[in-house]
Amino acid sequence: MHRSGTTRRIFVAGAAAVAGAVGAGAATAPATAAERGAAAPGPSVAVLGGGVAGLTAAHELAERGFRVTVYERRALGGKARSFGVPGSARGGRRPLPAEHGFRFIPGIYHNLPDTMRRIPFPGNTDGVFGNLVAPREMMFARTGREDLRMPIPWPGHQPERLTLDEIRRALTALLETATGLPPHETAYFVNRALVFLTSCDERRDEVWEHTPWWEFTRAARMSENYQRLLAIGITRNIVATKAEEASTRTVGRLGEAFVLNALGRGADGPPDRVLNAPTNEAWIDPWEAHLRTLGVEFRIGWTLREVVYGDGRVTGALVEDPTGARTTVTADHYVCALPVEHARRTWGPALRAADPQLARCDRLRTDWMTGIQFYLTERPPLVRGHVNCVDSPWSLTAIAQAGHWPERDFPADYGDGAVVDCLSVDISEWDRPGILYGKTAKQCTREQVAREVWAQLKAALNDTGRTALRDGALHSWFLDPGVDGIGTPNPVNEDELLIHPVGTLHDRPSAATKVPNLFLAGDYVTVDIDLATMEGANASARQAVNALLDRTGSPAPRCTVRPLFRAPEIEALKRHDRTRYRLGLRNALDVG
């Protein structure tokens, strides 16, 4: 997800949990618009896009005295937002809650939680962050065999320093317990994980970035179970990329981070966290309200058509207002915070010529990963956490949400009073035939997608003698409205997800461009987490703000940008590998 948001990295998160702080924010307390009063207005900034990246940039800039206007074509929150199902409210209740995909905020995140702590929320001393809850368990649902239901331990204390052998034992125990792989395949995968873990940054960036995960794990010569779980399953659910294409650097770094998180190292919290209410109620709406108190202005329904360039700088943003009229808005500085597939359409030839990294963004790739919600008249007997349908053709992951929303009485608060739970499902694979119609998700109509997903869920969850999902309990469903034209030759997805095929790391741009008043924010910008996530979007926005402050010589404190945790006890092994790499030698643990 992310998707992730996004939200969609459940396989490794759950795996790490079986194996098994707080980011600093701005240094000054923000002033409200009223408190700033008659003070001289700061420079103006147009933030183009109101998703997590855009809202983060607006937040950091407003705290530092800039005059910020956010232009958003659809709704604040972007892919992270929730929304109501049209026409579903009855009797004074709110509409049934829907979303692009369920939220997932693991303990490897540090920058996003810091922002959440700085968004006030009534009754919470730690702001919106206090609306995060930790699921107690997760499940690998296997079609035709017993499902693996596993607790997510969180010790609540800092463990002893790890040795390489302790990490080896944890990984081996995980795989032997959770997958039932042949011992030699288990041993081999653990070896590959340790090779990556002890690889220096140069080997990761120059070799593993160009090595597909399928090749790195030698999946072609392994069992079908190995391929399904450790090659296809990991890559589709972490990075929404085929195992034959996914960068080993990206997959390995996230796997490393999740394992360390589950072992209590460098963690902001448990490996799995979700919000205790629909996303807008728990996070996005309070964020908007807080930004308004800081003086941020919003233009909702305004679509960016072109970032206008001339005389060596951006001279304006050509936008279309809600009536369809076009106008050029101006500011001192511009933060382009659109997703890459939308942003690059707004960069004309002159702007691209001014900074070649913009043209390289054309090589970045996106794919479909989209959510569907099923509204049920009874609580399904599922785990209190995420479910990964490992063998489902469409790579489904899901979570029953009502049990994680303790402050909400679902039938009293939403819909027509008959719905008691929402099963939110992410579809990660849109180009593989399903089990009901023999068609890909893109070839199906919306109704067929719903029936196919429901059938795949039942195949994974109702196959061992217990009925988890009953047809009679299905009240209704809602598929992400960003998907259109499926079942026709030209399907469209307004909210595609950045994917990470080999070699694309080096096509990702920096937050600072060569154009003096243009900055980039979004999950495609180069950040340490190197994955399309809300954390990446947040970190990139902080980097964009820092670049803007540097360009203007501002004395304001810089945003803290926290990288992924690096275990100190592994660094010596990485330094040894750096020497071997520079000598042209393999990693010392690499048996081929």
Coordinates of C-alpha atoms in Angstrom, one line a residue:
M1 CA 0.0 0.0 0.0
H2 CA 0.9 2.2 0.5
R3 CA -1.2 0.1 0.0
S4 CA -0.5 1.4 1.4
G5 CA -0.2 1.9 1.7
T6 CA 0.8 0.3 0.9
T7 CA -1.4 -1.1 3.0
R8 CA -0.5 -4.1 0.9
R9 CA 2.8 -5.5 2.4
I10 CA 1.1 -8.1 4.6
F11 CA 3.1 -11.1 3.7
V12 CA 6.4 -9.9 5.0
A13 CA 4.8 -8.0 7.9
G14 CA 3.0 -11.2 9.1
A15 CA 6.1 -13.4 8.5
A16 CA 8.2 -11.0 10.5
A17 CA 5.7 -11.0 13.3
V18 CA 6.0 -14.8 13.7
A19 CA 9.8 -14.5 13.9
G20 CA 9.5 -12.5 16.6
A21 CA 11.7 5.3 18.6
V22 CA 9.7 7.7 18.1
G23 CA 10.8 10.0 15.1
A24 CA 11.6 13.6 16.0
G25 CA 9.6 16.3 14.3
A26 CA 10.1 20.0 13.8
A27 CA 12.1 21.7 16.5
T28 CA 9.7 24.6 17.0
A29 CA 6.1 24.7 18.1
P30 CA 3.7 25.8 15.3
A31 CA 1.8 29.1 15.5
T32 CA -1.8 29.3 14.4
A33 CA -2.9 31.8 11.8
A34 CA -4.5 33.9 14.5
E35 CA -1.3 33.9 16.6
R36 CA 0.7 35.0 13.6
G37 CA -1.7 37.9 13.3
A38 CA -0.2 40.9 11.6
A39 CA 3.3 39.4 11.2
A40 CA 4.8 39.9 7.8
P41 CA 3.4 37.1 5.5
G42 CA 5.9 34.5 4.5
P43 CA 6.7 33.4 0.9
S44 CA 3.8 31.6 -0.9
V45 CA 3.9 28.0 -1.9
A46 CA 1.5 26.2 -4.2
V47 CA 1.3 22.5 -3.2
L48 CA 0.0 20.6 -6.3
G49 CA -1.8 17.5 -4.9
G50 CA -3.5 16.8 -1.6
G51 CA -2.5 13.2 -0.9
V52 CA -0.2 12.2 2.0
A53 CA 2.8 13.9 0.3
G54 CA 1.0 17.1 -0.4
L55 CA -0.6 17.4 3.1
T56 CA 2.7 16.6 4.7
A57 CA 4.5 19.3 2.7
A58 CA 1.7 21.8 3.6
H59 CA 2.0 20.9 7.3
E60 CA 5.7 21.3 7.4
L61 CA 5.7 24.6 5.4
A62 CA 2.8 26.1 7.4
E63 CA 4.6 25.4 10.6
R64 CA 7.6 27.4 9.3
G65 CA 5.6 30.5 8.3
F66 CA 5.0 29.9 4.6
R67 CA 1.6 30.8 3.0
V68 CA 0.4 27.5 1.5
T69 CA -2.4 26.7 -0.9
V70 CA -3.1 23.1 -1.7
Y71 CA -4.7 22.3 -5.1
E72 CA -6.4 18.8 -5.2
R73 CA -8.5 17.5 -8.1
R74 CA -10.6 15.0 -6.2
A75 CA -10.4 14.7 -2.4
L76 CA -7.8 15.3 0.3
G77 CA -5.9 12.1 1.4
G78 CA -5.4 10.7 -2.1
K79 CA -5.1 6.9 -2.1
A80 CA -5.1 7.0 1.7
R81 CA -8.5 8.5 2.0
S82 CA -11.8 6.8 3.0
F83 CA -15.2 7.8 1.7
G84 CA -18.9 6.9 1.9
V85 CA -20.7 4.5 -0.4
P86 CA -23.2 6.7 -2.3
G87 CA -26.9 6.1 -1.4
S88 CA -26.1 3.7 1.5
A89 CA -27.0 5.8 4.5
R90 CA -30.4 5.3 6.2
G91 CA -32.0 6.6 9.4
G92 CA -29.6 9.4 10.1
R93 CA -26.6 7.1 9.9
R94 CA -23.4 7.8 8.0
P95 CA -22.8 6.1 4.6
L96 CA -21.1 2.7 4.6
P97 CA -17.3 3.3 4.8
A98 CA -15.3 2.5 1.7
E99 CA -11.7 3.1 0.7
H100 CA -9.1 2.6 -2.1
G101 CA -7.4 0.0 0.1
F102 CA -7.1 -0.7 3.8
R103 CA -4.5 1.2 5.8
F104 CA -1.4 -0.6 7.2
I105 CA 1.1 1.4 9.3
P106 CA 3.9 -0.9 10.5
G107 CA 6.5 -0.2 13.2
I108 CA 9.2 0.3 10.5
Y109 CA 7.6 3.7 9.8
H110 CA 9.0 6.7 11.8
N111 CA 8.3 9.8 9.7
L112 CA 4.6 9.3 9.2
P113 CA 3.9 8.5 12.9
D114 CA 5.7 11.6 13.8
T115 CA 3.4 13.7 11.7
M116 CA 0.4 11.8 13.2
R117 CA 1.5 12.7 16.7
R118 CA 1.4 16.4 15.7
I119 CA -2.2 16.3 14.5
P120 CA -4.5 17.1 17.4
F121 CA -7.4 14.7 18.1
P122 CA -10.0 15.2 20.9
G123 CA -9.2 13.0 23.9
N124 CA -5.8 11.9 22.6
T125 CA -2.6 13.3 24.2
D126 CA -0.6 11.9 21.3
G127 CA -3.0 13.2 18.6
V128 CA -4.1 11.1 15.6
F129 CA -1.3 8.7 16.5
G130 CA -3.5 7.6 19.4
N131 CA -6.0 6.2 16.9
L132 CA -3.6 3.4 15.9
V133 CA -4.4 -0.1 17.2
A134 CA -2.3 -3.2 16.9
P135 CA -4.0 -6.4 15.5
R136 CA -3.2 -9.3 17.8
E137 CA -2.8 -11.9 15.0
M138 CA -2.7 -12.6 11.3
M139 CA -3.3 -15.5 9.0
F140 CA -2.0 -17.2 5.9
A141 CA -5.1 -18.7 4.3
R142 CA -4.1 -21.7 2.2
T143 CA -6.5 -23.1 -0.3
G144 CA -7.1 -26.8 0.2
R145 CA -5.1 -27.1 3.4
E146 CA -5.2 -25.9 7.0
D147 CA -4.7 -22.1 7.4
L148 CA -1.8 -20.8 9.4
R149 CA -3.2 -18.6 12.2
M150 CA -0.4 -16.8 14.1
P151 CA -0.1 -14.3 17.0
I152 CA 1.8 -11.1 16.5
P153 CA 4.0 -10.9 19.6
W154 CA 5.2 -7.5 20.8
P155 CA 7.4 -7.7 23.9
G156 CA 7.3 -4.0 24.8
H157 CA 11.0 -3.9 25.8
Q158 CA 14.3 -3.5 24.0
P159 CA 15.8 -6.9 23.5
E160 CA 19.5 -7.8 23.7
R161 CA 21.7 -7.1 20.7
L162 CA 21.4 -9.7 18.0
T163 CA 24.0 -12.0 16.7
L164 CA 23.9 -13.3 13.1
D165 CA 23.2 -16.8 14.5
E166 CA 20.2 -15.5 16.4
I167 CA 18.8 -14.0 13.2
R168 CA 19.5 -17.2 11.3
R169 CA 17.6 -19.2 14.0
A170 CA 14.7 -16.8 13.8
L171 CA 14.4 -17.0 10.1
T172 CA 14.7 -20.8 10.1
A173 CA 12.1 -21.2 12.8
L174 CA 9.8 -18.9 10.8
L175 CA 10.0 -20.9 7.6
E176 CA 9.9 -24.3 9.2
T177 CA 6.8 -23.4 11.2
A178 CA 4.9 -21.3 8.7
T179 CA 5.5 -22.9 5.4
G180 CA 6.3 -26.6 5.7
L181 CA 8.9 -26.3 3.0
P182 CA 11.4 -29.1 2.5
P183 CA 14.4 -28.7 4.8
H184 CA 16.9 -28.1 2.1
E185 CA 14.7 -25.3 0.5
T186 CA 14.3 -23.7 3.9
A187 CA 18.0 -23.8 4.5
Y188 CA 18.7 -22.3 1.1
F189 CA 16.2 -19.4 1.5
V190 CA 17.6 -18.6 4.9
N191 CA 21.1 -18.5 3.3
R192 CA 19.8 -16.1 0.6
A193 CA 18.3 -13.9 3.3
L194 CA 21.6 -13.8 5.2
V195 CA 23.5 -13.0 2.0
F196 CA 21.3 -10.0 1.5
L197 CA 21.4 -9.0 5.1
T198 CA 25.2 -8.9 5.1
S199 CA 25.6 -7.3 1.7
C200 CA 27.1 -3.8 1.6
D201 CA 25.2 -0.9 0.2
E202 CA 27.2 -0.9 -3.0
R203 CA 26.4 -4.6 -3.7
R204 CA 22.7 -3.9 -3.0
D205 CA 22.6 -0.8 -5.3
E206 CA 24.7 -2.1 -8.1
V207 CA 24.0 -5.9 -8.1
W208 CA 20.9 -6.7 -6.2
E209 CA 19.0 -3.7 -7.7
H210 CA 19.5 -5.3 -11.1
T211 CA 18.7 -8.9 -9.9
P212 CA 15.1 -10.1 -10.0
W213 CA 13.9 -11.7 -6.8
W214 CA 13.0 -14.8 -8.7
E215 CA 16.6 -15.2 -9.8
F216 CA 18.1 -14.2 -6.4
T217 CA 16.0 -16.9 -4.6
R218 CA 16.6 -19.5 -7.3
A219 CA 12.9 -20.0 -7.4
A220 CA 12.9 -21.8 -10.8
R221 CA 14.6 -24.8 -9.4
M222 CA 12.5 -25.0 -6.2
S223 CA 9.1 -26.6 -5.3
E224 CA 5.8 -25.0 -6.2
N225 CA 5.2 -24.2 -2.5
Y226 CA 8.5 -22.3 -2.3
Q227 CA 7.6 -20.4 -5.5
R228 CA 4.1 -19.6 -4.3
L229 CA 5.2 -18.4 -0.8
L230 CA 8.7 -17.0 -1.1
A231 CA 8.9 -15.8 -4.7
I232 CA 5.4 -14.9 -6.0
G233 CA 3.7 -14.3 -2.7
I234 CA 6.3 -12.0 -1.3
T235 CA 6.7 -9.8 -4.4
R236 CA 3.0 -9.5 -5.2
N237 CA 2.0 -8.6 -1.6
I238 CA 5.0 -6.3 -0.8
V239 CA 5.7 -4.5 -4.0
A240 CA 2.9 -5.5 -6.4
T241 CA 5.5 -6.6 -8.9
K242 CA 6.0 -10.0 -10.5
A243 CA 8.8 -12.0 -8.9
E244 CA 10.5 -12.3 -12.3
E245 CA 10.8 -8.5 -12.4
A246 CA 10.9 -7.3 -8.8
S247 CA 14.2 -5.7 -7.6
T248 CA 15.9 -7.9 -5.0
R249 CA 17.2 -4.7 -3.3
T250 CA 13.6 -3.4 -2.7
V251 CA 12.2 -6.8 -1.6
G252 CA 15.2 -7.6 0.6
R253 CA 15.4 -4.2 2.3
L254 CA 11.7 -4.3 3.3
G255 CA 12.0 -7.9 4.4
E256 CA 15.0 -7.0 6.6
A257 CA 13.2 -4.1 8.1
F258 CA 10.1 -6.1 9.0
V259 CA 12.2 -8.9 10.6
L260 CA 14.1 -6.4 12.7
N261 CA 10.8 -4.7 13.6
A262 CA 9.4 -8.0 14.8
L263 CA 12.5 -8.6 16.9
G264 CA 12.1 -5.2 18.5
R265 CA 15.0 -3.4 16.8
G266 CA 14.6 0.2 15.7
A267 CA 10.8 0.0 15.9
D268 CA 8.3 2.8 16.3
G269 CA 5.8 0.2 17.4
P270 CA 4.4 -3.3 16.6
P271 CA 4.9 -4.8 13.1
D272 CA 1.2 -4.3 12.3
R273 CA -1.0 -1.3 13.1
V274 CA -4.3 -0.1 11.7
L275 CA -6.6 2.9 12.5
N276 CA -9.5 2.5 14.9
A277 CA -12.0 4.1 12.5
P278 CA -12.4 4.9 8.8
T279 CA -9.3 6.7 7.7
N280 CA -10.9 10.1 7.2
E281 CA -12.6 10.1 10.6
A282 CA -9.5 8.9 12.4
W283 CA -6.8 10.9 10.4
I284 CA -7.5 12.9 7.2
D285 CA -10.4 15.1 8.4
P286 CA -8.5 16.1 11.7
W287 CA -5.4 16.8 9.6
E288 CA -7.3 19.1 7.2
A289 CA -8.8 20.9 10.2
H290 CA -5.4 21.3 11.8
L291 CA -3.8 22.6 8.6
R292 CA -6.6 25.2 8.3
T293 CA -5.7 26.5 11.8
L294 CA -2.1 26.9 10.5
G295 CA -3.5 29.1 7.7
V296 CA -3.3 26.5 4.9
E297 CA -5.9 27.1 2.1
F298 CA -7.4 24.4 0.0
R299 CA -8.8 24.4 -3.5
I300 CA -10.7 21.1 -3.9
G301 CA -11.8 20.1 -7.4
W302 CA -8.9 21.9 -9.1
T303 CA -7.0 19.9 -11.6
L304 CA -3.4 20.6 -12.5
R305 CA -2.9 20.6 -16.3
E306 CA 0.6 22.0 -16.7
V307 CA 3.5 23.2 -14.6
V308 CA 4.4 26.3 -16.7
Y309 CA 8.1 27.0 -17.2
G310 CA 9.9 30.1 -18.5
D311 CA 13.0 32.2 -18.0
G312 CA 14.7 29.4 -15.9
R313 CA 11.9 28.9 -13.3
V314 CA 8.3 27.9 -12.9
T315 CA 6.1 30.8 -13.7
G316 CA 2.8 29.3 -12.8
A317 CA 0.5 26.3 -12.6
L318 CA -2.2 25.9 -15.3
V319 CA -5.2 24.5 -13.4
E320 CA -8.8 23.7 -14.3
D321 CA -11.3 24.8 -11.6
P322 CA -14.4 22.9 -10.6
T323 CA -16.4 24.7 -13.4
G324 CA -14.0 23.6 -16.1
A325 CA -12.5 27.0 -16.5
R326 CA -8.7 27.2 -16.9
T327 CA -6.5 29.7 -15.1
T328 CA -2.9 30.1 -14.2
V329 CA -2.1 30.3 -10.5
T330 CA 1.1 31.7 -9.2
A331 CA 3.3 31.4 -6.1
D332 CA 6.9 31.9 -5.1
H333 CA 7.5 28.2 -4.9
Y334 CA 5.8 25.0 -6.2
V335 CA 5.7 21.5 -4.7
C336 CA 4.5 19.0 -7.2
A337 CA 2.9 16.3 -5.0
L338 CA 1.0 14.3 -7.6
P339 CA 1.5 10.5 -8.1
V340 CA 4.1 10.0 -10.8
E341 CA 1.7 8.8 -13.5
H342 CA -0.2 12.0 -13.2
A343 CA 2.7 14.4 -12.4
R344 CA 4.7 13.6 -15.5
R345 CA 1.8 14.5 -17.8
T346 CA 2.1 18.1 -16.5
W347 CA 5.8 18.5 -17.2
G348 CA 6.2 20.1 -20.7
P349 CA 9.3 19.7 -22.9
A350 CA 10.9 22.9 -21.7
L351 CA 10.6 21.9 -18.1
R352 CA 11.9 18.4 -18.8
A353 CA 14.9 19.9 -20.7
A354 CA 15.7 22.0 -17.6
D355 CA 16.1 19.0 -15.5
P356 CA 16.8 15.6 -17.1
Q357 CA 15.6 13.6 -14.0
L358 CA 12.0 14.6 -14.9
A359 CA 12.3 12.8 -18.2
R360 CA 13.7 9.7 -16.5
C361 CA 10.4 9.5 -14.6
D362 CA 8.8 8.2 -17.8
R363 CA 10.7 5.0 -17.1
L364 CA 9.0 4.5 -13.8
R365 CA 6.2 1.9 -13.8
T366 CA 2.9 1.6 -12.1
D367 CA 0.5 -1.4 -11.8
W368 CA -3.0 -2.1 -10.4
M369 CA -3.6 -2.8 -6.8
T370 CA -7.1 -1.8 -5.8
G371 CA -9.6 -2.4 -3.0
I372 CA -13.1 -3.8 -2.8
Q373 CA -15.3 -3.9 0.3
F374 CA -17.8 -6.5 1.3
Y375 CA -20.5 -5.5 3.8
L376 CA -21.7 -8.3 6.0
T377 CA -24.8 -8.8 8.2
E378 CA -22.7 -11.0 10.6
R379 CA -19.2 -10.8 11.9
P380 CA -17.1 -13.4 10.1
P381 CA -15.1 -15.8 12.3
L382 CA -11.8 -14.6 11.1
V383 CA -8.6 -13.6 12.8
R384 CA -8.3 -10.2 14.6
G385 CA -5.9 -8.9 11.9
H386 CA -4.9 -9.3 8.3
V387 CA -5.6 -12.4 6.2
N388 CA -3.3 -13.3 3.3
C389 CA -5.0 -15.6 0.8
V390 CA -1.7 -17.0 -0.4
D391 CA -3.0 -19.3 -3.1
S392 CA -5.7 -17.0 -4.5
P393 CA -5.1 -16.2 -8.2
W394 CA -5.7 -12.5 -7.7
S395 CA -3.3 -12.3 -4.6
L396 CA -6.0 -11.2 -2.2
T397 CA -5.3 -9.7 1.3
A398 CA -8.1 -8.7 3.6
I399 CA -9.1 -7.5 7.1
A400 CA -12.5 -7.5 8.9
Q401 CA -12.6 -3.9 10.2
A402 CA -15.4 -3.6 12.7
G403 CA -13.4 -5.5 15.4
H404 CA -10.7 -2.9 15.2
W405 CA -13.1 0.1 15.6
P406 CA -14.0 -0.1 19.3
E407 CA -15.3 3.4 19.4
R408 CA -17.8 2.7 16.6
D409 CA -21.1 0.8 16.8
F410 CA -21.1 -0.3 13.2
P411 CA -24.8 -1.0 12.6
A412 CA -25.8 2.1 14.6
D413 CA -23.3 4.4 12.9
Y414 CA -23.3 3.2 9.3
G415 CA -25.5 2.1 6.5
D416 CA -29.1 0.9 7.0
G417 CA -28.6 -0.8 10.3
A418 CA -28.3 -4.3 8.9
V419 CA -24.5 -4.2 8.2
V420 CA -22.3 -5.2 11.2
D421 CA -18.9 -5.5 9.5
C422 CA -16.8 -4.5 6.5
L423 CA -14.4 -7.0 5.0
S424 CA -11.9 -4.8 3.1
V425 CA -10.0 -6.7 0.4
D426 CA -7.0 -5.6 -1.7
I427 CA -6.7 -7.2 -5.2
S428 CA -3.0 -7.3 -6.1
E429 CA -3.1 -9.3 -9.3
W430 CA -5.3 -8.0 -12.1
D431 CA -3.8 -9.9 -15.1
R432 CA -4.2 -13.5 -14.0
P433 CA -7.4 -15.6 -14.8
G434 CA -9.7 -16.2 -11.8
I435 CA -11.5 -19.4 -10.7
L436 CA -15.1 -18.5 -11.5
Y437 CA -15.0 -17.0 -15.0
G438 CA -11.5 -17.9 -16.2
K439 CA -10.9 -14.2 -16.9
T440 CA -8.5 -11.6 -15.6
A441 CA -9.9 -8.9 -13.3
K442 CA -9.4 -6.3 -16.0
Q443 CA -11.5 -8.5 -18.4
C444 CA -14.4 -8.8 -15.9
T445 CA -17.2 -6.4 -15.3
R446 CA -17.5 -4.8 -11.9
E447 CA -20.1 -7.3 -10.8
Q448 CA -18.0 -10.2 -12.1
V449 CA -15.0 -8.8 -10.1
A450 CA -17.1 -8.8 -6.9
R451 CA -18.3 -12.4 -7.5
E452 CA -14.8 -13.6 -8.4
V453 CA -13.2 -12.1 -5.3
W454 CA -15.9 -13.5 -3.1
A455 CA -15.4 -16.9 -4.6
Q456 CA -11.7 -16.7 -4.1
L457 CA -12.1 -15.6 -0.5
K458 CA -14.4 -18.6 0.1
A459 CA -12.0 -21.0 -1.6
A460 CA -9.3 -19.8 0.8
L461 CA -11.4 -19.5 4.0
N462 CA -14.1 -22.1 3.7
D463 CA -12.0 -25.1 2.6
T464 CA -11.1 -26.8 5.9
G465 CA -14.5 -27.7 7.3
R466 CA -15.5 -24.3 8.8
T467 CA -17.7 -21.8 7.0
A468 CA -16.1 -18.4 7.6
L469 CA -18.0 -16.6 4.8
R470 CA -21.7 -17.3 4.1
D471 CA -23.4 -16.1 1.0
G472 CA -26.5 -15.2 3.1
A473 CA -24.4 -12.8 5.2
L474 CA -23.3 -10.7 2.1
H475 CA -25.3 -7.5 2.2
S476 CA -23.5 -5.5 -0.6
W477 CA -20.1 -4.6 -2.0
F478 CA -18.3 -1.6 -3.3
L479 CA -15.4 -1.5 -5.7
D480 CA -13.0 1.4 -5.8
P481 CA -14.5 4.1 -8.1
G482 CA -11.0 4.9 -9.5
V483 CA -11.4 1.7 -11.6
D484 CA -13.4 2.2 -14.8
G485 CA -13.9 0.5 -18.1
I486 CA -13.1 -3.0 -16.8
G487 CA -14.7 -5.6 -19.0
T488 CA -13.9 -3.4 -22.1
P489 CA -10.8 -3.3 -24.2
N490 CA -9.6 -0.1 -22.4
P491 CA -9.8 -0.5 -18.6
V492 CA -8.6 2.5 -16.6
N493 CA -7.3 2.8 -13.0
E494 CA -7.1 6.4 -11.6
D495 CA -5.0 5.2 -8.6
E496 CA -2.2 2.9 -9.8
L497 CA 0.6 1.9 -7.5
L498 CA 4.3 2.5 -8.2
I499 CA 6.1 -0.8 -8.7
H500 CA 9.7 -1.7 -8.4
P501 CA 11.1 -3.7 -11.3
V502 CA 14.9 -4.2 -11.5
G503 CA 16.9 -1.1 -12.3
T504 CA 14.2 1.5 -11.6
L505 CA 15.8 2.8 -8.4
H506 CA 18.2 4.9 -10.5
D507 CA 15.3 6.5 -12.4
R508 CA 13.7 7.9 -9.3
P509 CA 14.2 11.7 -8.9
S510 CA 15.4 13.7 -5.9
A511 CA 13.0 16.1 -4.1
A512 CA 15.1 19.1 -5.3
T513 CA 15.1 19.8 -9.0
K514 CA 17.4 22.0 -11.0
V515 CA 14.5 24.4 -11.4
P516 CA 15.1 26.8 -8.5
N517 CA 11.4 27.1 -7.3
L518 CA 10.2 23.5 -8.1
F519 CA 10.3 20.6 -5.7
L520 CA 8.9 17.1 -5.9
A521 CA 7.1 15.1 -3.3
G522 CA 5.5 11.6 -3.7
D523 CA 6.2 8.0 -3.1
Y524 CA 8.2 7.8 -6.4
V525 CA 10.8 10.3 -5.1
T526 CA 14.1 8.9 -3.9
V527 CA 13.8 8.1 -0.1
D528 CA 15.4 5.6 2.1
I529 CA 12.4 3.2 2.3
D530 CA 12.4 2.7 -1.5
L531 CA 8.8 1.5 -1.7
A532 CA 5.5 3.0 -2.7
T533 CA 4.2 3.7 0.8
M534 CA 2.6 6.5 2.9
E535 CA 5.9 6.6 4.8
G536 CA 7.8 7.2 1.5
A537 CA 5.3 9.9 0.6
N538 CA 5.7 11.6 4.0
A539 CA 9.6 11.4 3.9
S540 CA 9.8 12.8 0.4
A541 CA 7.6 15.8 1.4
R542 CA 10.0 16.5 4.3
Q543 CA 12.9 16.3 1.9
A544 CA 11.1 18.7 -0.5
V545 CA 10.5 21.2 2.3
N546 CA 14.2 20.9 3.4
A547 CA 15.3 21.6 -0.1
L548 CA 13.1 24.6 -0.3
L549 CA 14.4 25.9 2.9
D550 CA 18.0 25.4 1.7
R551 CA 17.3 27.2 -1.6
T552 CA 15.8 30.2 0.2
G553 CA 18.3 30.4 2.9
S554 CA 15.6 30.1 5.5
P555 CA 16.6 30.0 9.2
A556 CA 13.7 27.8 10.0
P557 CA 14.5 24.3 11.5
R558 CA 14.8 21.5 9.0
C559 CA 12.4 18.6 9.0
T560 CA 13.8 15.5 10.5
V561 CA 13.9 12.6 8.0
R562 CA 14.4 9.2 9.7
P563 CA 15.9 6.4 7.6
L564 CA 15.1 2.7 8.0
F565 CA 16.8 1.2 11.0
R566 CA 20.3 -0.3 10.5
A567 CA 21.2 -2.9 13.1
P568 CA 24.7 -1.8 14.4
E569 CA 25.8 -5.5 14.9
I570 CA 25.4 -6.1 11.2
E571 CA 27.3 -3.1 10.0
A572 CA 30.7 -4.7 10.6
L573 CA 29.7 -7.6 8.3
K574 CA 28.6 -5.1 5.7
R575 CA 31.9 -3.3 5.9
H576 CA 33.7 -6.7 5.3
D577 CA 31.4 -7.3 2.3
R578 CA 32.3 -3.9 0.9
T579 CA 35.9 -4.9 0.8
R580 CA 35.1 -8.2 -0.9
Y581 CA 32.8 -6.4 -3.4
R582 CA 35.5 -3.9 -4.3
L583 CA 37.8 -6.9 -4.9
G584 CA 35.3 -8.5 -7.2
L585 CA 34.4 -11.3 -4.7
R586 CA 31.1 -12.7 -3.8
N587 CA 29.5 -12.1 -0.4
A588 CA 31.2 -14.5 2.1
L589 CA 27.9 -16.4 2.7
D590 CA 26.9 -16.7 -1.0
V591 CA 27.0 -20.3 -1.9
G592 CA 25.4 -19.6 -5.3

